[in-house]
PDB file of C-alpha atoms and ligand atoms in Angstrom:
ATOM      1  CA  MET A 352      -0.074   0.059  -0.148  1.00  0.00           C
ATOM      2  CA  ARG A 353       0.833   3.456  -0.796  1.00  0.00           C
ATOM      3  CA  LYS A 354       0.640   5.869   2.580  1.00  0.00           C
ATOM      4  CA  VAL A 355      -0.496   8.773   1.656  1.00  0.00           C
ATOM      5  CA  ILE A 356      -0.956  12.407   3.365  1.00  0.00           C
ATOM      6  CA  LEU A 357      -3.867  14.631   1.987  1.00  0.00           C
ATOM      7  CA  ASP A 358      -3.836  18.384   1.554  1.00  0.00           C
ATOM      8  CA  MET A 359      -7.093  19.765   1.034  1.00  0.00           C
ATOM      9  CA  ASP A 360     -10.037  22.442   0.209  1.00  0.00           C
ATOM     10  CA  PRO A 361     -12.911  20.488   0.564  1.00  0.00           C
ATOM     11  CA  GLY A 362     -13.938  21.758  -2.133  1.00  0.00           C
ATOM     12  CA  ILE A 363     -16.699  19.624  -4.180  1.00  0.00           C
ATOM     13  CA  ASP A 364     -13.593  17.935  -6.336  1.00  0.00           C
ATOM     14  CA  ASP A 365     -11.899  17.750  -2.887  1.00  0.00           C
ATOM     15  CA  ALA A 366     -14.351  15.903  -1.077  1.00  0.00           C
ATOM     16  CA  LEU A 367     -14.525  13.642  -4.628  1.00  0.00           C
ATOM     17  CA  ALA A 368     -10.872  12.934  -4.326  1.00  0.00           C
ATOM     18  CA  LEU A 369     -11.192  11.835  -0.880  1.00  0.00           C
ATOM     19  CA  LEU A 370     -13.544   9.543  -0.906  1.00  0.00           C
ATOM     20  CA  LEU A 371     -12.214   8.463  -4.302  1.00  0.00           C
ATOM     21  CA  ALA A 372      -8.448   7.869  -1.617  1.00  0.00           C
ATOM     22  CA  LEU A 373     -10.749   6.552   0.805  1.00  0.00           C
ATOM     23  CA  ARG A 374     -12.009   3.734  -1.958  1.00  0.00           C
ATOM     24  CA  SER A 375      -8.944   2.340  -3.084  1.00  0.00           C
ATOM     25  CA  PRO A 376      -7.215  -0.549  -1.574  1.00  0.00           C
ATOM     26  CA  GLU A 377      -3.580   0.722  -3.198  1.00  0.00           C
ATOM     27  CA  LEU A 378      -3.512   3.888  -0.758  1.00  0.00           C
ATOM     28  CA  GLN A 379      -3.548   4.357   3.307  1.00  0.00           C
ATOM     29  CA  VAL A 380      -4.369   7.607   4.276  1.00  0.00           C
ATOM     30  CA  LEU A 381      -2.250   8.345   7.107  1.00  0.00           C
ATOM     31  CA  GLY A 382      -3.920  12.057   8.108  1.00  0.00           C
ATOM     32  CA  ILE A 383      -5.144  15.461   6.330  1.00  0.00           C
ATOM     33  CA  THR A 384      -4.410  18.651   6.531  1.00  0.00           C
ATOM     34  CA  THR A 385      -6.654  21.617   5.750  1.00  0.00           C
ATOM     35  CA  VAL A 386      -5.828  25.078   3.955  1.00  0.00           C
ATOM     36  CA  ALA A 387      -8.071  27.923   2.746  1.00  0.00           C
ATOM     37  CA  GLY A 388      -9.139  27.866  -0.378  1.00  0.00           C
ATOM     38  CA  ASN A 389     -11.946  27.183  -1.610  1.00  0.00           C
ATOM     39  CA  ALA A 390     -13.495  27.680   1.708  1.00  0.00           C
ATOM     40  CA  PRO A 391     -12.116  29.461   4.576  1.00  0.00           C
ATOM     41  CA  VAL A 392      -9.643  26.952   6.641  1.00  0.00           C
ATOM     42  CA  GLU A 393     -12.407  26.566   9.328  1.00  0.00           C
ATOM     43  CA  MET A 394     -15.038  24.960   6.916  1.00  0.00           C
ATOM     44  CA  THR A 395     -12.782  23.104   4.768  1.00  0.00           C
ATOM     45  CA  SER A 396     -11.660  21.599   8.566  1.00  0.00           C
ATOM     46  CA  ALA A 397     -15.145  20.800   9.064  1.00  0.00           C
ATOM     47  CA  ASN A 398     -15.946  19.660   5.551  1.00  0.00           C
ATOM     48  CA  ALA A 399     -13.440  16.657   5.605  1.00  0.00           C
ATOM     49  CA  ARG A 400     -14.228  15.442   8.822  1.00  0.00           C
ATOM     50  CA  ARG A 401     -17.982  15.897   7.507  1.00  0.00           C
ATOM     51  CA  VAL A 402     -16.868  13.576   4.953  1.00  0.00           C
ATOM     52  CA  LEU A 403     -14.862  11.443   7.091  1.00  0.00           C
ATOM     53  CA  GLU A 404     -17.625  10.926   9.738  1.00  0.00           C
ATOM     54  CA  TYR A 405     -20.288  10.360   7.202  1.00  0.00           C
ATOM     55  CA  LEU A 406     -18.019   7.486   6.078  1.00  0.00           C
ATOM     56  CA  GLY A 407     -17.689   6.323   9.724  1.00  0.00           C
ATOM     57  CA  VAL A 408     -14.080   5.920   8.719  1.00  0.00           C
ATOM     58  CA  THR A 409     -13.321   7.581  12.592  1.00  0.00           C
ATOM     59  CA  ASP A 410      -8.972   6.724  12.329  1.00  0.00           C
ATOM     60  CA  ILE A 411      -7.933   9.460  10.330  1.00  0.00           C
ATOM     61  CA  LEU A 412      -6.815  12.769  12.491  1.00  0.00           C
ATOM     62  CA  VAL A 413      -7.227  15.850  10.196  1.00  0.00           C
ATOM     63  CA  ALA A 414      -5.289  18.687  10.835  1.00  0.00           C
ATOM     64  CA  MET A 415      -6.218  22.714  10.759  1.00  0.00           C
ATOM     65  CA  GLY A 416      -3.789  24.331   8.275  1.00  0.00           C
ATOM     66  CA  ALA A 417      -3.526  28.259   7.424  1.00  0.00           C
ATOM     67  CA  ALA A 418      -6.013  30.477   6.949  1.00  0.00           C
ATOM     68  CA  LYS A 419      -4.540  33.073   4.161  1.00  0.00           C
ATOM     69  CA  PRO A 420      -1.921  32.627   1.963  1.00  0.00           C
ATOM     70  CA  LEU A 421       1.539  34.376   2.593  1.00  0.00           C
ATOM     71  CA  LYS A 422       0.866  37.322   1.297  1.00  0.00           C
ATOM     72  CA  HIS A 423      -2.798  38.173   0.389  1.00  0.00           C
ATOM     73  CA  THR A 424      -6.252  38.185   1.439  1.00  0.00           C
ATOM     74  CA  LEU A 425      -8.514  34.754   1.065  1.00  0.00           C
ATOM     75  CA  ALA A 426     -10.813  35.027  -2.565  1.00  0.00           C
ATOM     76  CA  ASP A 427     -12.500  31.847  -1.602  1.00  0.00           C
ATOM     77  CA  ALA A 428     -15.082  29.614  -4.347  1.00  0.00           C
ATOM     78  CA  LEU A 429     -17.692  29.749  -2.822  1.00  0.00           C
ATOM     79  CA  ASN A 430     -19.520  30.902  -4.948  1.00  0.00           C
ATOM     80  CA  TYR A 431     -18.865  27.854  -7.099  1.00  0.00           C
ATOM     81  CA  HIS A 432     -18.955  25.121  -3.960  1.00  0.00           C
ATOM     82  CA  GLY A 433     -22.076  26.441  -2.548  1.00  0.00           C
ATOM     83  CA  PRO A 434     -22.689  28.404   0.781  1.00  0.00           C
ATOM     84  CA  ASP A 435     -21.223  25.477   3.111  1.00  0.00           C
ATOM     85  CA  GLY A 436     -18.183  24.638   0.345  1.00  0.00           C
ATOM     86  CA  LEU A 437     -19.689  21.168  -0.165  1.00  0.00           C
ATOM     87  CA  GLY A 438     -22.588  22.040  -2.641  1.00  0.00           C
ATOM     88  CA  GLN A 439     -24.982  22.115   0.405  1.00  0.00           C
ATOM     89  CA  CYS A 440     -25.060  18.474   1.114  1.00  0.00           C
ATOM     90  CA  ASN A 441     -26.346  19.128   4.355  1.00  0.00           C
ATOM     91  CA  LEU A 442     -23.583  16.609   6.285  1.00  0.00           C
ATOM     92  CA  PRO A 443     -24.292  17.247   9.817  1.00  0.00           C
ATOM     93  CA  PRO A 444     -21.643  18.782  11.799  1.00  0.00           C
ATOM     94  CA  PRO A 445     -18.708  17.207  12.608  1.00  0.00           C
ATOM     95  CA  ARG A 446     -18.290  15.313  16.357  1.00  0.00           C
ATOM     96  CA  LEU A 447     -15.005  14.391  15.942  1.00  0.00           C
ATOM     97  CA  PRO A 448     -12.102  16.646  16.784  1.00  0.00           C
ATOM     98  CA  LEU A 449      -9.086  18.226  15.061  1.00  0.00           C
ATOM     99  CA  HIS A 450      -6.086  17.386  15.603  1.00  0.00           C
ATOM    100  CA  PRO A 451      -4.213  19.991  18.001  1.00  0.00           C
ATOM    101  CA  ALA A 452      -0.989  19.774  15.487  1.00  0.00           C
ATOM    102  CA  LYS A 453      -0.891  22.520  13.051  1.00  0.00           C
ATOM    103  CA  ALA A 454      -1.133  21.054   9.765  1.00  0.00           C
ATOM    104  CA  TRP A 455       2.649  21.873   8.738  1.00  0.00           C
ATOM    105  CA  ASP A 456       3.750  20.535  12.169  1.00  0.00           C
ATOM    106  CA  PHE A 457       1.222  17.329  12.078  1.00  0.00           C
ATOM    107  CA  LEU A 458       2.400  16.981   8.252  1.00  0.00           C
ATOM    108  CA  ALA A 459       6.037  16.739   9.551  1.00  0.00           C
ATOM    109  CA  GLU A 460       5.769  14.316  12.572  1.00  0.00           C
ATOM    110  CA  LEU A 461       3.962  11.656  10.124  1.00  0.00           C
ATOM    111  CA  VAL A 462       6.904  12.393   7.690  1.00  0.00           C
ATOM    112  CA  LEU A 463       9.300  12.362  10.105  1.00  0.00           C
ATOM    113  CA  ASN A 464       8.005   8.894  11.268  1.00  0.00           C
ATOM    114  CA  ALA A 465       8.568   7.636   8.084  1.00  0.00           C
ATOM    115  CA  PRO A 466      10.923   8.829   5.325  1.00  0.00           C
ATOM    116  CA  SER A 467      10.461   8.312   2.080  1.00  0.00           C
ATOM    117  CA  GLU A 468       7.485   6.826   2.437  1.00  0.00           C
ATOM    118  CA  ILE A 469       4.764   9.119   2.261  1.00  0.00           C
ATOM    119  CA  THR A 470       2.966  10.919  -0.831  1.00  0.00           C
ATOM    120  CA  LEU A 471       1.587  14.285  -0.173  1.00  0.00           C
ATOM    121  CA  VAL A 472      -1.176  15.187  -2.272  1.00  0.00           C
ATOM    122  CA  ALA A 473      -1.619  18.506  -2.388  1.00  0.00           C
ATOM    123  CA  THR A 474      -5.584  19.631  -4.090  1.00  0.00           C
ATOM    124  CA  GLY A 475      -5.397  23.416  -2.872  1.00  0.00           C
ATOM    125  CA  PRO A 476      -3.476  26.257  -2.938  1.00  0.00           C
ATOM    126  CA  LEU A 477       0.379  25.358  -1.407  1.00  0.00           C
ATOM    127  CA  THR A 478       0.700  27.445   1.902  1.00  0.00           C
ATOM    128  CA  ASN A 479       0.786  24.430   4.222  1.00  0.00           C
ATOM    129  CA  VAL A 480       3.060  22.969   2.166  1.00  0.00           C
ATOM    130  CA  ALA A 481       4.916  25.591   1.760  1.00  0.00           C
ATOM    131  CA  HIS A 482       5.396  26.368   5.649  1.00  0.00           C
ATOM    132  CA  ALA A 483       6.327  22.808   6.469  1.00  0.00           C
ATOM    133  CA  PHE A 484       9.113  23.419   4.044  1.00  0.00           C
ATOM    134  CA  GLN A 485       9.756  26.425   5.554  1.00  0.00           C
ATOM    135  CA  TYR A 486       9.408  25.139   9.237  1.00  0.00           C
ATOM    136  CA  HIS A 487      10.915  21.979   8.814  1.00  0.00           C
ATOM    137  CA  PRO A 488      13.691  22.316   5.885  1.00  0.00           C
ATOM    138  CA  GLU A 489      14.529  18.579   5.853  1.00  0.00           C
ATOM    139  CA  LEU A 490      10.774  17.667   5.038  1.00  0.00           C
ATOM    140  CA  PRO A 491      10.938  17.850   0.937  1.00  0.00           C
ATOM    141  CA  LYS A 492      13.759  15.187   0.508  1.00  0.00           C
ATOM    142  CA  LEU A 493      12.223  13.198   3.260  1.00  0.00           C
ATOM    143  CA  LEU A 494       8.713  12.445   1.173  1.00  0.00           C
ATOM    144  CA  ALA A 495       8.298   9.813  -1.067  1.00  0.00           C
ATOM    145  CA  GLY A 496       6.937  12.699  -3.538  1.00  0.00           C
ATOM    146  CA  LEU A 497       4.170  15.713  -3.858  1.00  0.00           C
ATOM    147  CA  VAL A 498       1.690  14.950  -6.187  1.00  0.00           C
ATOM    148  CA  LEU A 499      -0.306  18.778  -6.686  1.00  0.00           C
ATOM    149  CA  MET A 500      -3.269  19.554  -8.778  1.00  0.00           C
ATOM    150  CA  GLY A 501      -2.559  23.008  -9.630  1.00  0.00           C
ATOM    151  CA  GLY A 502      -1.107  25.307 -12.392  1.00  0.00           C
ATOM    152  CA  ALA A 503      -2.305  25.891 -15.864  1.00  0.00           C
ATOM    153  CA  TYR A 504       0.564  24.996 -18.556  1.00  0.00           C
ATOM    154  CA  SER A 505      -0.610  25.724 -22.159  1.00  0.00           C
ATOM    155  CA  LEU A 506      -0.191  22.017 -22.985  1.00  0.00           C
ATOM    156  CA  THR A 507      -3.236  21.255 -24.720  1.00  0.00           C
ATOM    157  CA  PRO A 508      -6.028  23.287 -25.545  1.00  0.00           C
ATOM    158  CA  TYR A 509      -7.816  23.469 -22.045  1.00  0.00           C
ATOM    159  CA  GLY A 510      -4.501  24.399 -20.096  1.00  0.00           C
ATOM    160  CA  LYS A 511      -5.547  28.210 -19.707  1.00  0.00           C
ATOM    161  CA  GLY A 512      -7.015  30.339 -16.538  1.00  0.00           C
ATOM    162  CA  ASN A 513     -10.039  29.720 -14.763  1.00  0.00           C
ATOM    163  CA  GLN A 514      -8.998  32.402 -12.323  1.00  0.00           C
ATOM    164  CA  THR A 515      -7.791  34.466 -14.369  1.00  0.00           C
ATOM    165  CA  PRO A 516      -7.265  34.098 -17.777  1.00  0.00           C
ATOM    166  CA  PHE A 517      -4.066  32.611 -17.591  1.00  0.00           C
ATOM    167  CA  ALA A 518      -3.966  31.190 -13.857  1.00  0.00           C
ATOM    168  CA  GLU A 519      -5.610  28.516 -11.901  1.00  0.00           C
ATOM    169  CA  PHE A 520      -7.345  28.614  -9.063  1.00  0.00           C
ATOM    170  CA  ASN A 521      -4.894  26.786  -6.326  1.00  0.00           C
ATOM    171  CA  ILE A 522      -1.312  28.993  -7.439  1.00  0.00           C
ATOM    172  CA  TRP A 523      -3.454  31.489  -8.038  1.00  0.00           C
ATOM    173  CA  GLN A 524      -4.682  31.946  -4.416  1.00  0.00           C
ATOM    174  CA  ASP A 525      -1.361  31.631  -3.602  1.00  0.00           C
ATOM    175  CA  PRO A 526       1.544  32.233  -5.721  1.00  0.00           C
ATOM    176  CA  GLU A 527       4.074  33.082  -3.539  1.00  0.00           C
ATOM    177  CA  ALA A 528       3.916  29.527  -1.315  1.00  0.00           C
ATOM    178  CA  ALA A 529       3.216  27.741  -5.139  1.00  0.00           C
ATOM    179  CA  TYR A 530       7.341  29.600  -5.821  1.00  0.00           C
ATOM    180  CA  ILE A 531       8.411  27.722  -2.677  1.00  0.00           C
ATOM    181  CA  VAL A 532       7.027  24.598  -3.149  1.00  0.00           C
ATOM    182  CA  PHE A 533       8.044  24.463  -7.117  1.00  0.00           C
ATOM    183  CA  SER A 534      11.870  25.022  -6.284  1.00  0.00           C
ATOM    184  CA  SER A 535      12.349  22.867  -3.620  1.00  0.00           C
ATOM    185  CA  GLU A 536      14.006  20.035  -3.958  1.00  0.00           C
ATOM    186  CA  VAL A 537      10.759  17.423  -3.329  1.00  0.00           C
ATOM    187  CA  ASP A 538       9.940  15.310  -6.740  1.00  0.00           C
ATOM    188  CA  ILE A 539       6.922  16.765  -7.967  1.00  0.00           C
ATOM    189  CA  ILE A 540       3.832  15.569 -10.545  1.00  0.00           C
ATOM    190  CA  ALA A 541       1.872  18.293 -11.286  1.00  0.00           C
ATOM    191  CA  ILE A 542      -1.923  17.721 -12.706  1.00  0.00           C
ATOM    192  CA  GLY A 543      -3.124  20.920 -14.377  1.00  0.00           C
ATOM    193  CA  LEU A 544      -6.148  22.911 -15.916  1.00  0.00           C
ATOM    194  CA  ASP A 545      -4.523  21.111 -19.324  1.00  0.00           C
ATOM    195  CA  ILE A 546      -6.028  18.045 -17.945  1.00  0.00           C
ATOM    196  CA  SER A 547      -9.128  18.421 -15.689  1.00  0.00           C
ATOM    197  CA  MET A 548     -10.806  21.605 -18.046  1.00  0.00           C
ATOM    198  CA  ASN A 549     -10.680  18.336 -20.928  1.00  0.00           C
ATOM    199  CA  PRO A 550     -14.762  17.616 -20.624  1.00  0.00           C
ATOM    200  CA  ALA A 551     -13.490  13.619 -21.505  1.00  0.00           C
ATOM    201  CA  THR A 552     -12.413  13.647 -17.680  1.00  0.00           C
ATOM    202  CA  CYS A 553     -15.540  15.952 -16.147  1.00  0.00           C
ATOM    203  CA  LEU A 554     -19.035  13.585 -15.090  1.00  0.00           C
ATOM    204  CA  THR A 555     -22.605  14.735 -16.944  1.00  0.00           C
ATOM    205  CA  GLY A 556     -25.933  13.828 -16.353  1.00  0.00           C
ATOM    206  CA  GLN A 557     -25.372  10.613 -17.844  1.00  0.00           C
ATOM    207  CA  HIS A 558     -22.928   9.448 -14.825  1.00  0.00           C
ATOM    208  CA  LEU A 559     -25.156  11.062 -12.475  1.00  0.00           C
ATOM    209  CA  GLU A 560     -27.559   8.692 -13.023  1.00  0.00           C
ATOM    210  CA  GLN A 561     -25.421   6.164 -13.193  1.00  0.00           C
ATOM    211  CA  ILE A 562     -24.235   7.137 -10.101  1.00  0.00           C
ATOM    212  CA  LYS A 563     -27.748   7.217  -8.211  1.00  0.00           C
ATOM    213  CA  ALA A 564     -28.241   3.685  -9.329  1.00  0.00           C
ATOM    214  CA  SER A 565     -25.975   3.161  -6.762  1.00  0.00           C
ATOM    215  CA  HIS A 566     -27.576   2.855  -2.987  1.00  0.00           C
ATOM    216  CA  THR A 567     -23.952   3.215  -0.517  1.00  0.00           C
ATOM    217  CA  PRO A 568     -22.391   6.036   1.576  1.00  0.00           C
ATOM    218  CA  ALA A 569     -20.167   6.695  -0.650  1.00  0.00           C
ATOM    219  CA  ALA A 570     -22.446   6.723  -3.697  1.00  0.00           C
ATOM    220  CA  ARG A 571     -25.043   8.639  -2.334  1.00  0.00           C
ATOM    221  CA  LEU A 572     -22.601  11.527  -1.183  1.00  0.00           C
ATOM    222  CA  THR A 573     -20.988  11.387  -4.532  1.00  0.00           C
ATOM    223  CA  ALA A 574     -24.415  12.383  -5.864  1.00  0.00           C
ATOM    224  CA  LYS A 575     -24.883  14.773  -4.107  1.00  0.00           C
ATOM    225  CA  LEU A 576     -22.283  16.954  -4.440  1.00  0.00           C
ATOM    226  CA  VAL A 577     -21.751  15.451  -8.341  1.00  0.00           C
ATOM    227  CA  GLU A 578     -25.227  16.641  -8.439  1.00  0.00           C
ATOM    228  CA  TYR A 579     -25.069  20.425  -7.300  1.00  0.00           C
ATOM    229  CA  ALA A 580     -22.282  20.985  -9.699  1.00  0.00           C
ATOM    230  CA  ILE A 581     -23.775  19.879 -12.981  1.00  0.00           C
ATOM    231  CA  LYS A 582     -26.865  22.276 -11.658  1.00  0.00           C
ATOM    232  CA  HIS A 583     -25.054  25.060 -11.034  1.00  0.00           C
ATOM    233  CA  HIS A 584     -21.928  24.331 -13.538  1.00  0.00           C
ATOM    234  CA  GLY A 585     -23.563  22.215 -16.468  1.00  0.00           C
ATOM    235  CA  ARG A 586     -20.814  19.459 -15.254  1.00  0.00           C
ATOM    236  CA  CYS A 587     -18.745  18.312 -12.577  1.00  0.00           C
ATOM    237  CA  GLU A 588     -15.098  19.028 -12.952  1.00  0.00           C
ATOM    238  CA  LEU A 589     -13.054  16.005 -11.238  1.00  0.00           C
ATOM    239  CA  HIS A 590      -9.167  18.775 -10.955  1.00  0.00           C
ATOM    240  CA  ASP A 591      -8.483  16.928  -7.605  1.00  0.00           C
ATOM    241  CA  PRO A 592      -9.549  13.206  -8.222  1.00  0.00           C
ATOM    242  CA  LEU A 593      -6.662  12.917 -11.090  1.00  0.00           C
ATOM    243  CA  ALA A 594      -4.575  13.946  -9.303  1.00  0.00           C
ATOM    244  CA  LEU A 595      -5.248  11.695  -6.957  1.00  0.00           C
ATOM    245  CA  ALA A 596      -5.198   8.980 -10.248  1.00  0.00           C
ATOM    246  CA  THR A 597      -1.320   9.762 -10.380  1.00  0.00           C
ATOM    247  CA  LEU A 598      -1.281   7.385  -7.614  1.00  0.00           C
ATOM    248  CA  LEU A 599      -4.020   4.693  -9.376  1.00  0.00           C
ATOM    249  CA  ASP A 600      -2.997   3.946 -12.251  1.00  0.00           C
ATOM    250  CA  ALA A 601      -0.254   6.661 -13.866  1.00  0.00           C
ATOM    251  CA  SER A 602      -0.942   4.904 -17.491  1.00  0.00           C
ATOM    252  CA  LEU A 603      -3.819   7.490 -17.736  1.00  0.00           C
ATOM    253  CA  PHE A 604      -1.422   9.830 -18.092  1.00  0.00           C
ATOM    254  CA  ASP A 605       1.420  11.161 -20.298  1.00  0.00           C
ATOM    255  CA  PHE A 606       3.996  13.347 -18.580  1.00  0.00           C
ATOM    256  CA  ILE A 607       6.761  15.989 -19.605  1.00  0.00           C
ATOM    257  CA  SER A 608       9.460  16.859 -17.066  1.00  0.00           C
ATOM    258  CA  ALA A 609      10.236  20.328 -17.789  1.00  0.00           C
ATOM    259  CA  PRO A 610      11.728  23.404 -14.778  1.00  0.00           C
ATOM    260  CA  VAL A 611       7.936  25.003 -13.962  1.00  0.00           C
ATOM    261  CA  GLU A 612       8.093  28.822 -13.156  1.00  0.00           C
ATOM    262  CA  VAL A 613       5.561  30.623 -10.895  1.00  0.00           C
ATOM    263  CA  ILE A 614       4.776  34.244 -11.211  1.00  0.00           C
ATOM    264  CA  SER A 615       4.211  35.747  -8.161  1.00  0.00           C
ATOM    265  CA  GLY A 616       2.784  39.408  -6.582  1.00  0.00           C
ATOM    266  CA  ASN A 617      -0.350  41.170  -7.390  1.00  0.00           C
ATOM    267  CA  GLY A 618      -0.105  41.977 -10.880  1.00  0.00           C
ATOM    268  CA  TRP A 619      -2.206  40.601 -14.074  1.00  0.00           C
ATOM    269  CA  ASP A 620       0.311  37.834 -14.391  1.00  0.00           C
ATOM    270  CA  ARG A 621      -0.314  36.470 -11.124  1.00  0.00           C
ATOM    271  CA  GLY A 622      -0.063  32.933 -10.621  1.00  0.00           C
ATOM    272  CA  ILE A 623       1.078  32.074 -13.994  1.00  0.00           C
ATOM    273  CA  THR A 624       3.099  29.124 -13.868  1.00  0.00           C
ATOM    274  CA  ARG A 625       5.013  29.071 -17.255  1.00  0.00           C
ATOM    275  CA  ILE A 626       7.136  26.100 -18.550  1.00  0.00           C
ATOM    276  CA  LEU A 627      10.400  27.069 -18.693  1.00  0.00           C
ATOM    277  CA  ALA A 628      13.122  25.567 -21.280  1.00  0.00           C
ATOM    278  CA  LEU A 629      16.241  23.639 -20.041  1.00  0.00           C
ATOM    279  CA  GLY A 630      18.066  26.773 -20.589  1.00  0.00           C
ATOM    280  CA  GLN A 631      16.046  28.679 -18.879  1.00  0.00           C
ATOM    281  CA  ALA A 632      16.343  26.716 -16.002  1.00  0.00           C
ATOM    282  CA  GLY A 633      18.807  27.666 -13.563  1.00  0.00           C
ATOM    283  CA  GLU A 634      18.168  26.383 -10.279  1.00  0.00           C
ATOM    284  CA  LEU A 635      14.876  25.296 -11.007  1.00  0.00           C
ATOM    285  CA  PRO A 636      14.580  21.547 -10.593  1.00  0.00           C
ATOM    286  CA  LEU A 637      12.391  19.784 -12.901  1.00  0.00           C
ATOM    287  CA  THR A 638       8.605  18.973 -12.143  1.00  0.00           C
ATOM    288  CA  HIS A 639       6.781  16.333 -14.247  1.00  0.00           C
ATOM    289  CA  VAL A 640       3.661  18.164 -15.732  1.00  0.00           C
ATOM    290  CA  ALA A 641       0.621  15.903 -17.214  1.00  0.00           C
ATOM    291  CA  ALA A 642       0.512  16.473 -20.831  1.00  0.00           C
ATOM    292  CA  SER A 643      -2.227  14.497 -22.252  1.00  0.00           C
ATOM    293  CA  VAL A 644      -4.854  11.895 -19.607  1.00  0.00           C
ATOM    294  CA  ASP A 645      -7.394   9.027 -20.924  1.00  0.00           C
ATOM    295  CA  GLY A 646     -10.711  10.584 -19.900  1.00  0.00           C
ATOM    296  CA  PRO A 647     -12.479   8.029 -20.789  1.00  0.00           C
ATOM    297  CA  ARG A 648     -10.418   5.211 -18.225  1.00  0.00           C
ATOM    298  CA  PHE A 649      -9.859   7.715 -16.211  1.00  0.00           C
ATOM    299  CA  LEU A 650     -13.691   8.048 -15.520  1.00  0.00           C
ATOM    300  CA  LYS A 651     -14.259   4.598 -15.734  1.00  0.00           C
ATOM    301  CA  LEU A 652     -11.864   3.804 -12.510  1.00  0.00           C
ATOM    302  CA  PHE A 653     -13.023   6.703 -10.695  1.00  0.00           C
ATOM    303  CA  LEU A 654     -16.788   5.381 -11.145  1.00  0.00           C
ATOM    304  CA  SER A 655     -15.738   1.993 -10.166  1.00  0.00           C
ATOM    305  CA  ARG A 656     -14.260   2.646  -7.268  1.00  0.00           C
ATOM    306  CA  ILE A 657     -17.286   5.000  -6.076  1.00  0.00           C
ATOM    307  CA  LEU A 658     -19.791   2.561  -6.663  1.00  0.00           C
ATOM    308  CA  GLU A 659     -18.136  -0.300  -5.935  1.00  0.00           C
ATOM    309  CA  LYS A 660     -20.558  -2.234  -3.060  1.00  0.00           C
TER     310      LYS A 660
HETATM  311  O1  LIG B 624      -8.442  25.318 -10.779  1.00  0.00           O
HETATM  312  C1  LIG B 624      -9.104  23.811  -9.468  1.00  0.00           C
HETATM  313  C2  LIG B 624      -8.363  23.844  -8.486  1.00  0.00           C
HETATM  314  O2  LIG B 624      -8.688  24.928  -7.493  1.00  0.00           O
HETATM  315  C3  LIG B 624      -9.372  22.493  -7.534  1.00  0.00           C
HETATM  316  O3  LIG B 624      -8.363  22.038  -6.586  1.00  0.00           O
HETATM  317  C4  LIG B 624     -10.688  23.226  -6.651  1.00  0.00           C
HETATM  318  O4  LIG B 624     -10.646  22.466  -5.728  1.00  0.00           O
HETATM  319  C5  LIG B 624     -10.186  24.250  -6.335  1.00  0.00           C
HETATM  320  O5  LIG B 624      -9.310  24.175  -4.902  1.00  0.00           O
HETATM  321 CA1  LIG B 625      -9.424  21.579  -4.122  1.00  0.00          CA
END
């Protein structure tokens, strides 16, 4: 089994990624850390626990992280994910307590106890990861790897921004944190909008009917989340489950390895992720950026895991 820690900002698609992780026997979720992004960090922390409790999972600790980006004020996406950040799925408030440690210290504690064994999956802004790398500089080398959902790399026609015409939400939210992470020594796999805005990777009404035909707790919650997204946005984008899927079947994707520059600050170019030529790289390490995906095969994997009895 592959040991993972999920750093997330639930959010509809983060919740779907959590469901996928919990339904995948290849993965052992050691812990969850939450960050402000789609919603304020108190809400993302409650939402992670609401999903766990709905599924009867009581042995995965959740540690709260950053309430705001390193340098900017929070710009949430509740207008997309709904007032509760979870598609108004009306799950009861969490009863489980939060882990007392801050997310970055909880992250470090787990990694130092299992050096080179744990893969961090980050599906929100990278604020917690940047804090963790700054407070615990040995961490990047002690992680087995980092899989992140973030960026828009112009590798496909879908690789444009969704927060600005040029920048993807997670990176735009905290570009200074992203710069720290992309410049670090950790081995990074990046899934950008080039992949996740491809209609072949999105759920539609036909998929929703298939999900509604199953009555397991995972299927019922998935149906609520997906239905909200389809009703309000015409489809359900699976940005975060795609990032997790790289750990389930890497053959779904093709990758290119290149240095990635992140534009920080608050100008028109905030949060741009630019693939550089090797000669321009300077000190930047190589990032493995997804350049293509087998959408139908990804959706088949996602649905089979969620709907499995
Ligand atoms: O741009 C999409 C990403 O931003 C996803 O991770 C979504 O959950 C939001 O965090
Ligand atoms: Ca997310």
